[in-house]
Amino acid sequence: MPTAFIGHADCMKHDMGAYHPECPARLAAIDDQLISSGIAGVLQHQEAPLATAEQLARVHPREYIDAIRSAAPRRGIVHLDPDTAMSPGTWDAALRAAGAAVLATDLVVGGKADSAFCSVRPPGHHATRTRAMGFCIFNNVAVAALHALAGHGLERVAIIDFDVHHGNGTEDIFSDDGRVLMVSTFQHPFYPYSGTDHPARNMVNVPLPAGTGSQGFREVVERHWLPALEDFAPQLVLFSAGFDAHVEDDMAMLRLVDQDYAWVTQQVKAIADRHAGGRIVSVLEGGYALSALGRSVVQHLRVLGGF
Ligand SMILES: [Zn+2]
Protein backbone atom coordinates (compact mmCIF):
# COMPACT_ATOMS: atom_id res chain seq x y z
CA MET A 1 0.00 0.00 0.00
CA PRO A 2 1.44 3.41 -0.94
CA THR A 3 2.20 5.96 1.73
CA ALA A 4 -0.60 8.49 2.09
CA PHE A 5 0.22 12.19 1.93
CA ILE A 6 -2.55 14.24 3.51
CA GLY A 7 -2.94 17.99 3.26
CA HIS A 8 -5.43 20.69 2.40
CA ALA A 9 -5.36 24.14 0.78
CA ASP A 10 -7.06 25.53 3.92
CA CYS A 11 -3.80 24.92 5.82
CA MET A 12 -2.21 27.65 3.67
CA LYS A 13 -4.84 30.17 4.84
CA HIS A 14 -3.67 30.27 8.46
CA ASP A 15 -1.50 33.40 8.52
CA MET A 16 0.15 34.77 11.68
CA GLY A 17 1.72 37.78 9.98
CA ALA A 18 4.32 38.58 7.33
CA TYR A 19 7.39 37.86 9.47
CA HIS A 20 6.14 34.86 11.42
CA PRO A 21 8.36 31.79 10.90
CA GLU A 22 5.39 29.40 11.06
CA CYS A 23 4.23 30.51 7.62
CA PRO A 24 2.23 29.07 4.71
CA ALA A 25 5.42 28.85 2.60
CA ARG A 26 6.50 25.89 4.76
CA LEU A 27 3.92 23.65 3.09
CA ALA A 28 4.84 24.93 -0.37
CA ALA A 29 8.50 24.15 0.36
CA ILE A 30 7.56 20.56 1.19
CA ASP A 31 5.51 20.28 -2.02
CA ASP A 32 8.43 21.66 -4.05
CA GLN A 33 10.85 19.07 -2.69
CA LEU A 34 8.37 16.24 -3.22
CA ILE A 35 8.18 17.21 -6.87
CA SER A 36 11.89 17.75 -7.42
CA SER A 37 12.74 14.46 -5.67
CA GLY A 38 10.28 12.59 -7.85
CA ILE A 39 8.33 11.05 -4.96
CA ALA A 40 5.22 13.21 -5.34
CA GLY A 41 3.97 10.83 -8.00
CA VAL A 42 4.24 7.69 -5.89
CA LEU A 43 2.37 9.00 -2.87
CA GLN A 44 -1.35 8.50 -2.30
CA HIS A 45 -2.55 12.12 -2.06
CA GLN A 46 -5.60 12.75 0.13
CA GLU A 47 -7.49 15.87 1.19
CA ALA A 48 -7.73 16.40 4.94
CA PRO A 49 -11.28 16.42 6.30
CA LEU A 50 -12.41 18.80 9.04
CA ALA A 51 -11.98 17.23 12.47
CA THR A 52 -15.30 16.80 14.25
CA ALA A 53 -16.09 18.26 17.66
CA GLU A 54 -16.21 14.72 19.05
CA GLN A 55 -12.71 13.93 17.75
CA LEU A 56 -11.28 17.16 19.22
CA ALA A 57 -13.15 16.66 22.50
CA ARG A 58 -11.23 13.45 23.22
CA VAL A 59 -8.27 15.79 23.84
CA HIS A 60 -9.62 19.26 24.58
CA PRO A 61 -12.56 20.35 26.78
CA ARG A 62 -15.57 21.64 24.85
CA GLU A 63 -15.13 25.06 26.51
CA TYR A 64 -11.63 25.32 25.05
CA ILE A 65 -12.79 24.37 21.56
CA ASP A 66 -15.61 26.92 21.79
CA ALA A 67 -13.23 29.61 23.04
CA ILE A 68 -10.92 29.05 20.05
CA ARG A 69 -13.84 29.23 17.65
CA SER A 70 -15.06 32.46 19.27
CA ALA A 71 -11.59 34.00 19.15
CA ALA A 72 -11.32 33.68 15.35
CA PRO A 73 -11.27 37.18 13.82
CA ARG A 74 -13.27 38.29 10.77
CA ARG A 75 -10.22 40.24 9.64
CA GLY A 76 -6.72 40.89 10.87
CA ILE A 77 -4.95 38.85 13.51
CA VAL A 78 -5.81 37.97 17.12
CA HIS A 79 -3.09 36.70 19.45
CA LEU A 80 -3.77 33.66 21.66
CA ASP A 81 -0.31 33.91 23.24
CA PRO A 82 2.77 35.97 22.32
CA ASP A 83 3.78 33.42 19.63
CA THR A 84 0.42 32.12 18.48
CA ALA A 85 -2.21 34.01 16.52
CA MET A 86 -5.42 33.43 14.60
CA SER A 87 -6.30 34.92 11.23
CA PRO A 88 -9.65 34.49 9.44
CA GLY A 89 -8.37 31.23 7.92
CA THR A 90 -7.05 29.71 11.13
CA TRP A 91 -10.15 27.91 12.38
CA ASP A 92 -10.55 25.85 9.21
CA ALA A 93 -6.80 25.21 9.01
CA ALA A 94 -6.75 23.95 12.60
CA LEU A 95 -9.70 21.62 11.94
CA ARG A 96 -8.01 20.32 8.76
CA ALA A 97 -4.73 19.74 10.63
CA ALA A 98 -6.45 17.65 13.30
CA GLY A 99 -8.69 16.06 10.68
CA ALA A 100 -5.66 14.98 8.66
CA ALA A 101 -4.33 13.17 11.72
CA VAL A 102 -7.69 11.39 12.10
CA LEU A 103 -7.82 10.38 8.43
CA ALA A 104 -4.21 9.20 8.55
CA THR A 105 -5.07 7.00 11.51
CA ASP A 106 -8.15 5.62 9.74
CA LEU A 107 -6.15 4.82 6.59
CA VAL A 108 -3.27 3.15 8.42
CA VAL A 109 -5.26 1.26 11.05
CA GLY A 110 -7.81 0.31 8.40
CA GLY A 111 -5.14 -1.16 6.13
CA LYS A 112 -5.66 1.34 3.30
CA ALA A 113 -2.12 2.70 3.64
CA ASP A 114 0.98 1.31 5.34
CA SER A 115 1.93 4.77 6.55
CA ALA A 116 0.69 8.33 6.24
CA PHE A 117 2.23 11.79 6.51
CA CYS A 118 0.14 14.85 7.38
CA SER A 119 1.57 17.97 5.74
CA VAL A 120 -0.45 20.41 7.81
CA ARG A 121 -0.35 23.55 9.91
CA PRO A 122 -0.88 24.84 12.54
CA PRO A 123 1.32 22.32 14.34
CA GLY A 124 0.14 20.77 17.60
CA HIS A 125 2.61 19.41 20.13
CA HIS A 126 2.74 22.49 22.39
CA ALA A 127 -1.05 22.69 22.71
CA THR A 128 -2.09 21.40 26.13
CA ARG A 129 -5.64 20.30 26.89
CA THR A 130 -6.63 23.86 27.71
CA ARG A 131 -4.03 26.17 26.25
CA ALA A 132 -2.83 27.26 22.79
CA MET A 133 0.86 28.10 22.76
CA GLY A 134 4.04 27.90 20.71
CA PHE A 135 2.29 28.17 17.29
CA CYS A 136 -0.07 25.31 18.27
CA ILE A 137 -3.85 25.35 18.74
CA PHE A 138 -5.15 21.78 18.76
CA ASN A 139 -2.82 18.89 19.59
CA ASN A 140 -3.03 17.02 16.29
CA VAL A 141 -0.91 14.01 17.26
CA ALA A 142 -2.89 13.60 20.49
CA VAL A 143 -6.12 13.67 18.48
CA ALA A 144 -4.66 10.87 16.34
CA ALA A 145 -3.54 8.85 19.37
CA LEU A 146 -6.92 9.04 21.07
CA HIS A 147 -8.69 8.31 17.79
CA ALA A 148 -6.62 5.11 17.56
CA LEU A 149 -7.25 4.19 21.19
CA ALA A 150 -10.87 5.24 21.64
CA GLY A 151 -12.06 5.12 18.05
CA HIS A 152 -10.31 1.97 16.84
CA GLY A 153 -9.85 0.16 20.14
CA LEU A 154 -6.06 -0.07 20.05
CA GLU A 155 -4.36 -0.58 23.42
CA ARG A 156 -0.81 0.74 22.93
CA VAL A 157 0.31 3.71 20.86
CA ALA A 158 3.82 5.18 20.77
CA ILE A 159 4.54 8.84 20.01
CA ILE A 160 7.99 9.76 18.70
CA ASP A 161 8.76 13.48 18.93
CA PHE A 162 12.04 14.65 17.38
CA ASP A 163 11.11 18.32 17.14
CA VAL A 164 13.79 20.58 18.64
CA HIS A 165 11.25 21.84 21.18
CA HIS A 166 9.86 19.68 23.98
CA GLY A 167 6.32 18.51 23.21
CA ASN A 168 4.93 19.81 26.47
CA GLY A 169 1.33 19.68 25.29
CA THR A 170 1.49 16.03 24.33
CA GLU A 171 3.17 15.27 27.66
CA ASP A 172 0.42 17.19 29.49
CA ILE A 173 -2.24 15.13 27.76
CA PHE A 174 -0.67 11.67 28.17
CA SER A 175 1.38 11.78 31.39
CA ASP A 176 0.66 8.58 33.35
CA ASP A 177 -1.62 7.23 30.59
CA GLY A 178 -0.20 3.73 30.28
CA ARG A 179 -1.72 3.26 26.82
CA VAL A 180 0.79 5.77 25.42
CA LEU A 181 4.58 5.77 25.40
CA MET A 182 6.14 9.07 24.35
CA VAL A 183 9.81 9.25 23.43
CA SER A 184 11.36 12.60 22.64
CA THR A 185 14.54 14.57 22.19
CA PHE A 186 14.70 18.32 22.51
CA GLN A 187 17.19 21.12 23.03
CA HIS A 188 17.49 22.03 26.71
CA PRO A 189 17.40 24.50 28.27
CA PHE A 190 15.16 25.99 25.59
CA TYR A 191 11.51 26.86 24.92
CA PRO A 192 9.17 25.74 26.46
CA TYR A 193 11.56 24.95 29.36
CA SER A 194 9.73 21.75 30.27
CA GLY A 195 10.30 18.02 30.10
CA THR A 196 13.09 17.60 32.64
CA ASP A 197 11.31 17.91 35.98
CA HIS A 198 10.27 14.40 37.08
CA PRO A 199 8.55 13.24 33.88
CA ALA A 200 6.02 10.41 34.21
CA ARG A 201 7.16 6.82 33.66
CA ASN A 202 5.61 6.71 30.19
CA MET A 203 7.65 9.75 29.08
CA VAL A 204 11.14 9.02 27.76
CA ASN A 205 12.42 12.58 27.56
CA VAL A 206 16.00 13.13 26.45
CA PRO A 207 17.18 16.75 26.73
CA LEU A 208 20.09 17.63 24.44
CA PRO A 209 22.48 20.53 24.95
CA ALA A 210 22.79 23.19 22.25
CA GLY A 211 25.28 22.12 19.61
CA THR A 212 24.37 18.41 19.72
CA GLY A 213 24.76 16.89 16.25
CA SER A 214 24.16 13.60 14.48
CA GLN A 215 26.34 11.43 16.68
CA GLY A 216 24.93 12.67 19.97
CA PHE A 217 21.38 12.38 18.70
CA ARG A 218 21.86 8.85 17.36
CA GLU A 219 23.48 7.68 20.61
CA VAL A 220 20.55 8.77 22.76
CA VAL A 221 18.01 7.31 20.35
CA GLU A 222 19.81 3.95 20.52
CA ARG A 223 20.32 4.07 24.26
CA HIS A 224 16.99 5.52 25.45
CA TRP A 225 14.28 5.38 22.79
CA LEU A 226 14.74 2.04 21.10
CA PRO A 227 14.81 -0.20 24.20
CA ALA A 228 11.74 1.57 25.61
CA LEU A 229 9.87 1.23 22.32
CA GLU A 230 10.86 -2.41 22.01
CA ASP A 231 9.57 -3.17 25.53
CA PHE A 232 6.34 -1.25 24.92
CA ALA A 233 5.57 -3.08 21.66
CA PRO A 234 3.28 -0.39 20.19
CA GLN A 235 0.38 -1.37 17.93
CA LEU A 236 0.66 1.98 16.12
CA VAL A 237 3.54 4.44 15.87
CA LEU A 238 2.91 8.18 15.62
CA PHE A 239 5.58 10.72 14.75
CA SER A 240 5.40 14.30 15.97
CA ALA A 241 7.65 15.19 13.07
CA GLY A 242 9.31 18.54 13.60
CA PHE A 243 12.37 19.30 11.51
CA ASP A 244 13.68 22.34 13.41
CA ALA A 245 16.62 20.46 14.96
CA HIS A 246 18.25 20.72 11.50
CA VAL A 247 21.60 22.52 11.44
CA GLU A 248 20.27 24.99 8.85
CA ASP A 249 17.30 25.94 11.07
CA ASP A 250 18.21 29.00 13.09
CA MET A 251 15.16 28.72 15.35
CA ALA A 252 17.35 26.55 17.61
CA MET A 253 20.88 25.23 18.00
CA LEU A 254 20.92 21.49 17.36
CA ARG A 255 22.88 20.29 14.35
CA LEU A 256 21.05 17.42 12.67
CA VAL A 257 21.38 16.89 8.92
CA ASP A 258 19.01 15.50 6.28
CA GLN A 259 20.30 11.94 6.71
CA ASP A 260 19.52 11.91 10.43
CA TYR A 261 15.82 12.10 9.59
CA ALA A 262 16.15 9.07 7.32
CA TRP A 263 18.13 7.24 10.01
CA VAL A 264 15.71 7.89 12.88
CA THR A 265 12.75 7.01 10.69
CA GLN A 266 14.45 3.73 9.78
CA GLN A 267 15.15 2.85 13.41
CA VAL A 268 11.55 3.48 14.42
CA LYS A 269 10.16 1.79 11.31
CA ALA A 270 12.01 -1.41 12.23
CA ILE A 271 10.17 -1.41 15.57
CA ALA A 272 6.86 -0.63 13.88
CA ASP A 273 7.49 -3.53 11.49
CA ARG A 274 8.15 -5.91 14.39
CA HIS A 275 5.25 -4.90 16.63
CA ALA A 276 2.74 -2.73 14.80
CA GLY A 277 2.43 -4.36 11.40
CA GLY A 278 4.48 -1.45 10.07
CA ARG A 279 1.69 1.02 10.85
CA ILE A 280 3.06 4.58 11.09
CA VAL A 281 1.28 7.94 11.12
CA SER A 282 3.44 11.07 10.96
CA VAL A 283 2.21 14.59 11.64
CA LEU A 284 4.23 17.70 10.77
CA GLU A 285 5.27 19.89 13.71
CA GLY A 286 8.08 22.47 13.37
CA GLY A 287 10.73 23.17 10.74
CA TYR A 288 11.38 26.74 9.62
CA ALA A 289 14.39 26.67 7.29
CA LEU A 290 12.37 26.08 4.15
CA SER A 291 14.84 24.14 2.01
CA ALA A 292 16.02 21.98 4.93
CA LEU A 293 12.40 21.33 5.90
CA GLY A 294 11.42 20.15 2.43
CA ARG A 295 14.53 17.99 2.02
CA SER A 296 14.16 16.43 5.46
CA VAL A 297 10.51 15.56 4.85
CA VAL A 298 11.63 13.83 1.65
CA GLN A 299 14.16 11.78 3.64
CA HIS A 300 11.47 10.85 6.18
CA LEU A 301 8.99 9.89 3.44
CA ARG A 302 11.52 7.87 1.47
CA VAL A 303 11.97 5.58 4.46
CA LEU A 304 8.28 5.50 5.35
CA GLY A 305 7.33 4.52 1.83
CA GLY A 306 10.39 2.46 0.97
CA PHE A 307 11.07 4.68 -2.07
ZN1 LIG B 1 9.70 23.03 17.25
Coordinates of C-alpha atoms and ligand atoms in Angstrom, one line a residue:
M1 CA 0.0 0.0 0.0
P2 CA 1.4 3.4 -0.9
T3 CA 2.2 6.0 1.7
A4 CA -0.6 8.5 2.1
F5 CA 0.2 12.2 1.9
I6 CA -2.5 14.2 3.5
G7 CA -2.9 18.0 3.3
H8 CA -5.4 20.7 2.4
A9 CA -5.4 24.1 0.8
D10 CA -7.1 25.5 3.9
C11 CA -3.8 24.9 5.8
M12 CA -2.2 27.6 3.7
K13 CA -4.8 30.2 4.8
H14 CA -3.7 30.3 8.5
D15 CA -1.5 33.4 8.5
M16 CA 0.1 34.8 11.7
G17 CA 1.7 37.8 10.0
A18 CA 4.3 38.6 7.3
Y19 CA 7.4 37.9 9.5
H20 CA 6.1 34.9 11.4
P21 CA 8.4 31.8 10.9
E22 CA 5.4 29.4 11.1
C23 CA 4.2 30.5 7.6
P24 CA 2.2 29.1 4.7
A25 CA 5.4 28.9 2.6
R26 CA 6.5 25.9 4.8
L27 CA 3.9 23.6 3.1
A28 CA 4.8 24.9 -0.4
A29 CA 8.5 24.2 0.4
I30 CA 7.6 20.6 1.2
D31 CA 5.5 20.3 -2.0
D32 CA 8.4 21.7 -4.1
Q33 CA 10.9 19.1 -2.7
L34 CA 8.4 16.2 -3.2
I35 CA 8.2 17.2 -6.9
S36 CA 11.9 17.7 -7.4
S37 CA 12.7 14.5 -5.7
G38 CA 10.3 12.6 -7.8
I39 CA 8.3 11.1 -5.0
A40 CA 5.2 13.2 -5.3
G41 CA 4.0 10.8 -8.0
V42 CA 4.2 7.7 -5.9
L43 CA 2.4 9.0 -2.9
Q44 CA -1.3 8.5 -2.3
H45 CA -2.6 12.1 -2.1
Q46 CA -5.6 12.7 0.1
E47 CA -7.5 15.9 1.2
A48 CA -7.7 16.4 4.9
P49 CA -11.3 16.4 6.3
L50 CA -12.4 18.8 9.0
A51 CA -12.0 17.2 12.5
T52 CA -15.3 16.8 14.2
A53 CA -16.1 18.3 17.7
E54 CA -16.2 14.7 19.0
Q55 CA -12.7 13.9 17.8
L56 CA -11.3 17.2 19.2
A57 CA -13.2 16.7 22.5
R58 CA -11.2 13.4 23.2
V59 CA -8.3 15.8 23.8
H60 CA -9.6 19.3 24.6
P61 CA -12.6 20.3 26.8
R62 CA -15.6 21.6 24.8
E63 CA -15.1 25.1 26.5
Y64 CA -11.6 25.3 25.1
I65 CA -12.8 24.4 21.6
D66 CA -15.6 26.9 21.8
A67 CA -13.2 29.6 23.0
I68 CA -10.9 29.0 20.1
R69 CA -13.8 29.2 17.6
S70 CA -15.1 32.5 19.3
A71 CA -11.6 34.0 19.1
A72 CA -11.3 33.7 15.4
P73 CA -11.3 37.2 13.8
R74 CA -13.3 38.3 10.8
R75 CA -10.2 40.2 9.6
G76 CA -6.7 40.9 10.9
I77 CA -5.0 38.8 13.5
V78 CA -5.8 38.0 17.1
H79 CA -3.1 36.7 19.5
L80 CA -3.8 33.7 21.7
D81 CA -0.3 33.9 23.2
P82 CA 2.8 36.0 22.3
D83 CA 3.8 33.4 19.6
T84 CA 0.4 32.1 18.5
A85 CA -2.2 34.0 16.5
M86 CA -5.4 33.4 14.6
S87 CA -6.3 34.9 11.2
P88 CA -9.7 34.5 9.4
G89 CA -8.4 31.2 7.9
T90 CA -7.0 29.7 11.1
W91 CA -10.2 27.9 12.4
D92 CA -10.5 25.9 9.2
A93 CA -6.8 25.2 9.0
A94 CA -6.8 23.9 12.6
L95 CA -9.7 21.6 11.9
R96 CA -8.0 20.3 8.8
A97 CA -4.7 19.7 10.6
A98 CA -6.5 17.7 13.3
G99 CA -8.7 16.1 10.7
A100 CA -5.7 15.0 8.7
A101 CA -4.3 13.2 11.7
V102 CA -7.7 11.4 12.1
L103 CA -7.8 10.4 8.4
A104 CA -4.2 9.2 8.5
T105 CA -5.1 7.0 11.5
D106 CA -8.1 5.6 9.7
L107 CA -6.2 4.8 6.6
V108 CA -3.3 3.2 8.4
V109 CA -5.3 1.3 11.1
G110 CA -7.8 0.3 8.4
G111 CA -5.1 -1.2 6.1
K112 CA -5.7 1.3 3.3
A113 CA -2.1 2.7 3.6
D114 CA 1.0 1.3 5.3
S115 CA 1.9 4.8 6.5
A116 CA 0.7 8.3 6.2
F117 CA 2.2 11.8 6.5
C118 CA 0.1 14.8 7.4
S119 CA 1.6 18.0 5.7
V120 CA -0.5 20.4 7.8
R121 CA -0.3 23.5 9.9
P122 CA -0.9 24.8 12.5
P123 CA 1.3 22.3 14.3
G124 CA 0.1 20.8 17.6
H125 CA 2.6 19.4 20.1
H126 CA 2.7 22.5 22.4
A127 CA -1.1 22.7 22.7
T128 CA -2.1 21.4 26.1
R129 CA -5.6 20.3 26.9
T130 CA -6.6 23.9 27.7
R131 CA -4.0 26.2 26.3
A132 CA -2.8 27.3 22.8
M133 CA 0.9 28.1 22.8
G134 CA 4.0 27.9 20.7
F135 CA 2.3 28.2 17.3
C136 CA -0.1 25.3 18.3
I137 CA -3.8 25.4 18.7
F138 CA -5.1 21.8 18.8
N139 CA -2.8 18.9 19.6
N140 CA -3.0 17.0 16.3
V141 CA -0.9 14.0 17.3
A142 CA -2.9 13.6 20.5
V143 CA -6.1 13.7 18.5
A144 CA -4.7 10.9 16.3
A145 CA -3.5 8.9 19.4
L146 CA -6.9 9.0 21.1
H147 CA -8.7 8.3 17.8
A148 CA -6.6 5.1 17.6
L149 CA -7.3 4.2 21.2
A150 CA -10.9 5.2 21.6
G151 CA -12.1 5.1 18.1
H152 CA -10.3 2.0 16.8
G153 CA -9.8 0.2 20.1
L154 CA -6.1 -0.1 20.0
E155 CA -4.4 -0.6 23.4
R156 CA -0.8 0.7 22.9
V157 CA 0.3 3.7 20.9
A158 CA 3.8 5.2 20.8
I159 CA 4.5 8.8 20.0
I160 CA 8.0 9.8 18.7
D161 CA 8.8 13.5 18.9
F162 CA 12.0 14.6 17.4
D163 CA 11.1 18.3 17.1
V164 CA 13.8 20.6 18.6
H165 CA 11.3 21.8 21.2
H166 CA 9.9 19.7 24.0
G167 CA 6.3 18.5 23.2
N168 CA 4.9 19.8 26.5
G169 CA 1.3 19.7 25.3
T170 CA 1.5 16.0 24.3
E171 CA 3.2 15.3 27.7
D172 CA 0.4 17.2 29.5
I173 CA -2.2 15.1 27.8
F174 CA -0.7 11.7 28.2
S175 CA 1.4 11.8 31.4
D176 CA 0.7 8.6 33.4
D177 CA -1.6 7.2 30.6
G178 CA -0.2 3.7 30.3
R179 CA -1.7 3.3 26.8
V180 CA 0.8 5.8 25.4
L181 CA 4.6 5.8 25.4
M182 CA 6.1 9.1 24.3
V183 CA 9.8 9.2 23.4
S184 CA 11.4 12.6 22.6
T185 CA 14.5 14.6 22.2
F186 CA 14.7 18.3 22.5
Q187 CA 17.2 21.1 23.0
H188 CA 17.5 22.0 26.7
P189 CA 17.4 24.5 28.3
F190 CA 15.2 26.0 25.6
Y191 CA 11.5 26.9 24.9
P192 CA 9.2 25.7 26.5
Y193 CA 11.6 25.0 29.4
S194 CA 9.7 21.7 30.3
G195 CA 10.3 18.0 30.1
T196 CA 13.1 17.6 32.6
D197 CA 11.3 17.9 36.0
H198 CA 10.3 14.4 37.1
P199 CA 8.5 13.2 33.9
A200 CA 6.0 10.4 34.2
R201 CA 7.2 6.8 33.7
N202 CA 5.6 6.7 30.2
M203 CA 7.6 9.8 29.1
V204 CA 11.1 9.0 27.8
N205 CA 12.4 12.6 27.6
V206 CA 16.0 13.1 26.5
P207 CA 17.2 16.7 26.7
L208 CA 20.1 17.6 24.4
P209 CA 22.5 20.5 24.9
A210 CA 22.8 23.2 22.2
G211 CA 25.3 22.1 19.6
T212 CA 24.4 18.4 19.7
G213 CA 24.8 16.9 16.2
S214 CA 24.2 13.6 14.5
Q215 CA 26.3 11.4 16.7
G216 CA 24.9 12.7 20.0
F217 CA 21.4 12.4 18.7
R218 CA 21.9 8.8 17.4
E219 CA 23.5 7.7 20.6
V220 CA 20.5 8.8 22.8
V221 CA 18.0 7.3 20.4
E222 CA 19.8 4.0 20.5
R223 CA 20.3 4.1 24.3
H224 CA 17.0 5.5 25.4
W225 CA 14.3 5.4 22.8
L226 CA 14.7 2.0 21.1
P227 CA 14.8 -0.2 24.2
A228 CA 11.7 1.6 25.6
L229 CA 9.9 1.2 22.3
E230 CA 10.9 -2.4 22.0
D231 CA 9.6 -3.2 25.5
F232 CA 6.3 -1.2 24.9
A233 CA 5.6 -3.1 21.7
P234 CA 3.3 -0.4 20.2
Q235 CA 0.4 -1.4 17.9
L236 CA 0.7 2.0 16.1
V237 CA 3.5 4.4 15.9
L238 CA 2.9 8.2 15.6
F239 CA 5.6 10.7 14.8
S240 CA 5.4 14.3 16.0
A241 CA 7.6 15.2 13.1
G242 CA 9.3 18.5 13.6
F243 CA 12.4 19.3 11.5
D244 CA 13.7 22.3 13.4
A245 CA 16.6 20.5 15.0
H246 CA 18.3 20.7 11.5
V247 CA 21.6 22.5 11.4
E248 CA 20.3 25.0 8.9
D249 CA 17.3 25.9 11.1
D250 CA 18.2 29.0 13.1
M251 CA 15.2 28.7 15.4
A252 CA 17.4 26.6 17.6
M253 CA 20.9 25.2 18.0
L254 CA 20.9 21.5 17.4
R255 CA 22.9 20.3 14.4
L256 CA 21.0 17.4 12.7
V257 CA 21.4 16.9 8.9
D258 CA 19.0 15.5 6.3
Q259 CA 20.3 11.9 6.7
D260 CA 19.5 11.9 10.4
Y261 CA 15.8 12.1 9.6
A262 CA 16.1 9.1 7.3
W263 CA 18.1 7.2 10.0
V264 CA 15.7 7.9 12.9
T265 CA 12.8 7.0 10.7
Q266 CA 14.5 3.7 9.8
Q267 CA 15.2 2.9 13.4
V268 CA 11.6 3.5 14.4
K269 CA 10.2 1.8 11.3
A270 CA 12.0 -1.4 12.2
I271 CA 10.2 -1.4 15.6
A272 CA 6.9 -0.6 13.9
D273 CA 7.5 -3.5 11.5
R274 CA 8.1 -5.9 14.4
H275 CA 5.2 -4.9 16.6
A276 CA 2.7 -2.7 14.8
G277 CA 2.4 -4.4 11.4
G278 CA 4.5 -1.5 10.1
R279 CA 1.7 1.0 10.9
I280 CA 3.1 4.6 11.1
V281 CA 1.3 7.9 11.1
S282 CA 3.4 11.1 11.0
V283 CA 2.2 14.6 11.6
L284 CA 4.2 17.7 10.8
E285 CA 5.3 19.9 13.7
G286 CA 8.1 22.5 13.4
G287 CA 10.7 23.2 10.7
Y288 CA 11.4 26.7 9.6
A289 CA 14.4 26.7 7.3
L290 CA 12.4 26.1 4.2
S291 CA 14.8 24.1 2.0
A292 CA 16.0 22.0 4.9
L293 CA 12.4 21.3 5.9
G294 CA 11.4 20.1 2.4
R295 CA 14.5 18.0 2.0
S296 CA 14.2 16.4 5.5
V297 CA 10.5 15.6 4.9
V298 CA 11.6 13.8 1.6
Q299 CA 14.2 11.8 3.6
H300 CA 11.5 10.9 6.2
L301 CA 9.0 9.9 3.4
R302 CA 11.5 7.9 1.5
V303 CA 12.0 5.6 4.5
L304 CA 8.3 5.5 5.4
G305 CA 7.3 4.5 1.8
G306 CA 10.4 2.5 1.0
F307 CA 11.1 4.7 -2.1
Ligands
ZN1 ZN 9.7 23.0 17.2

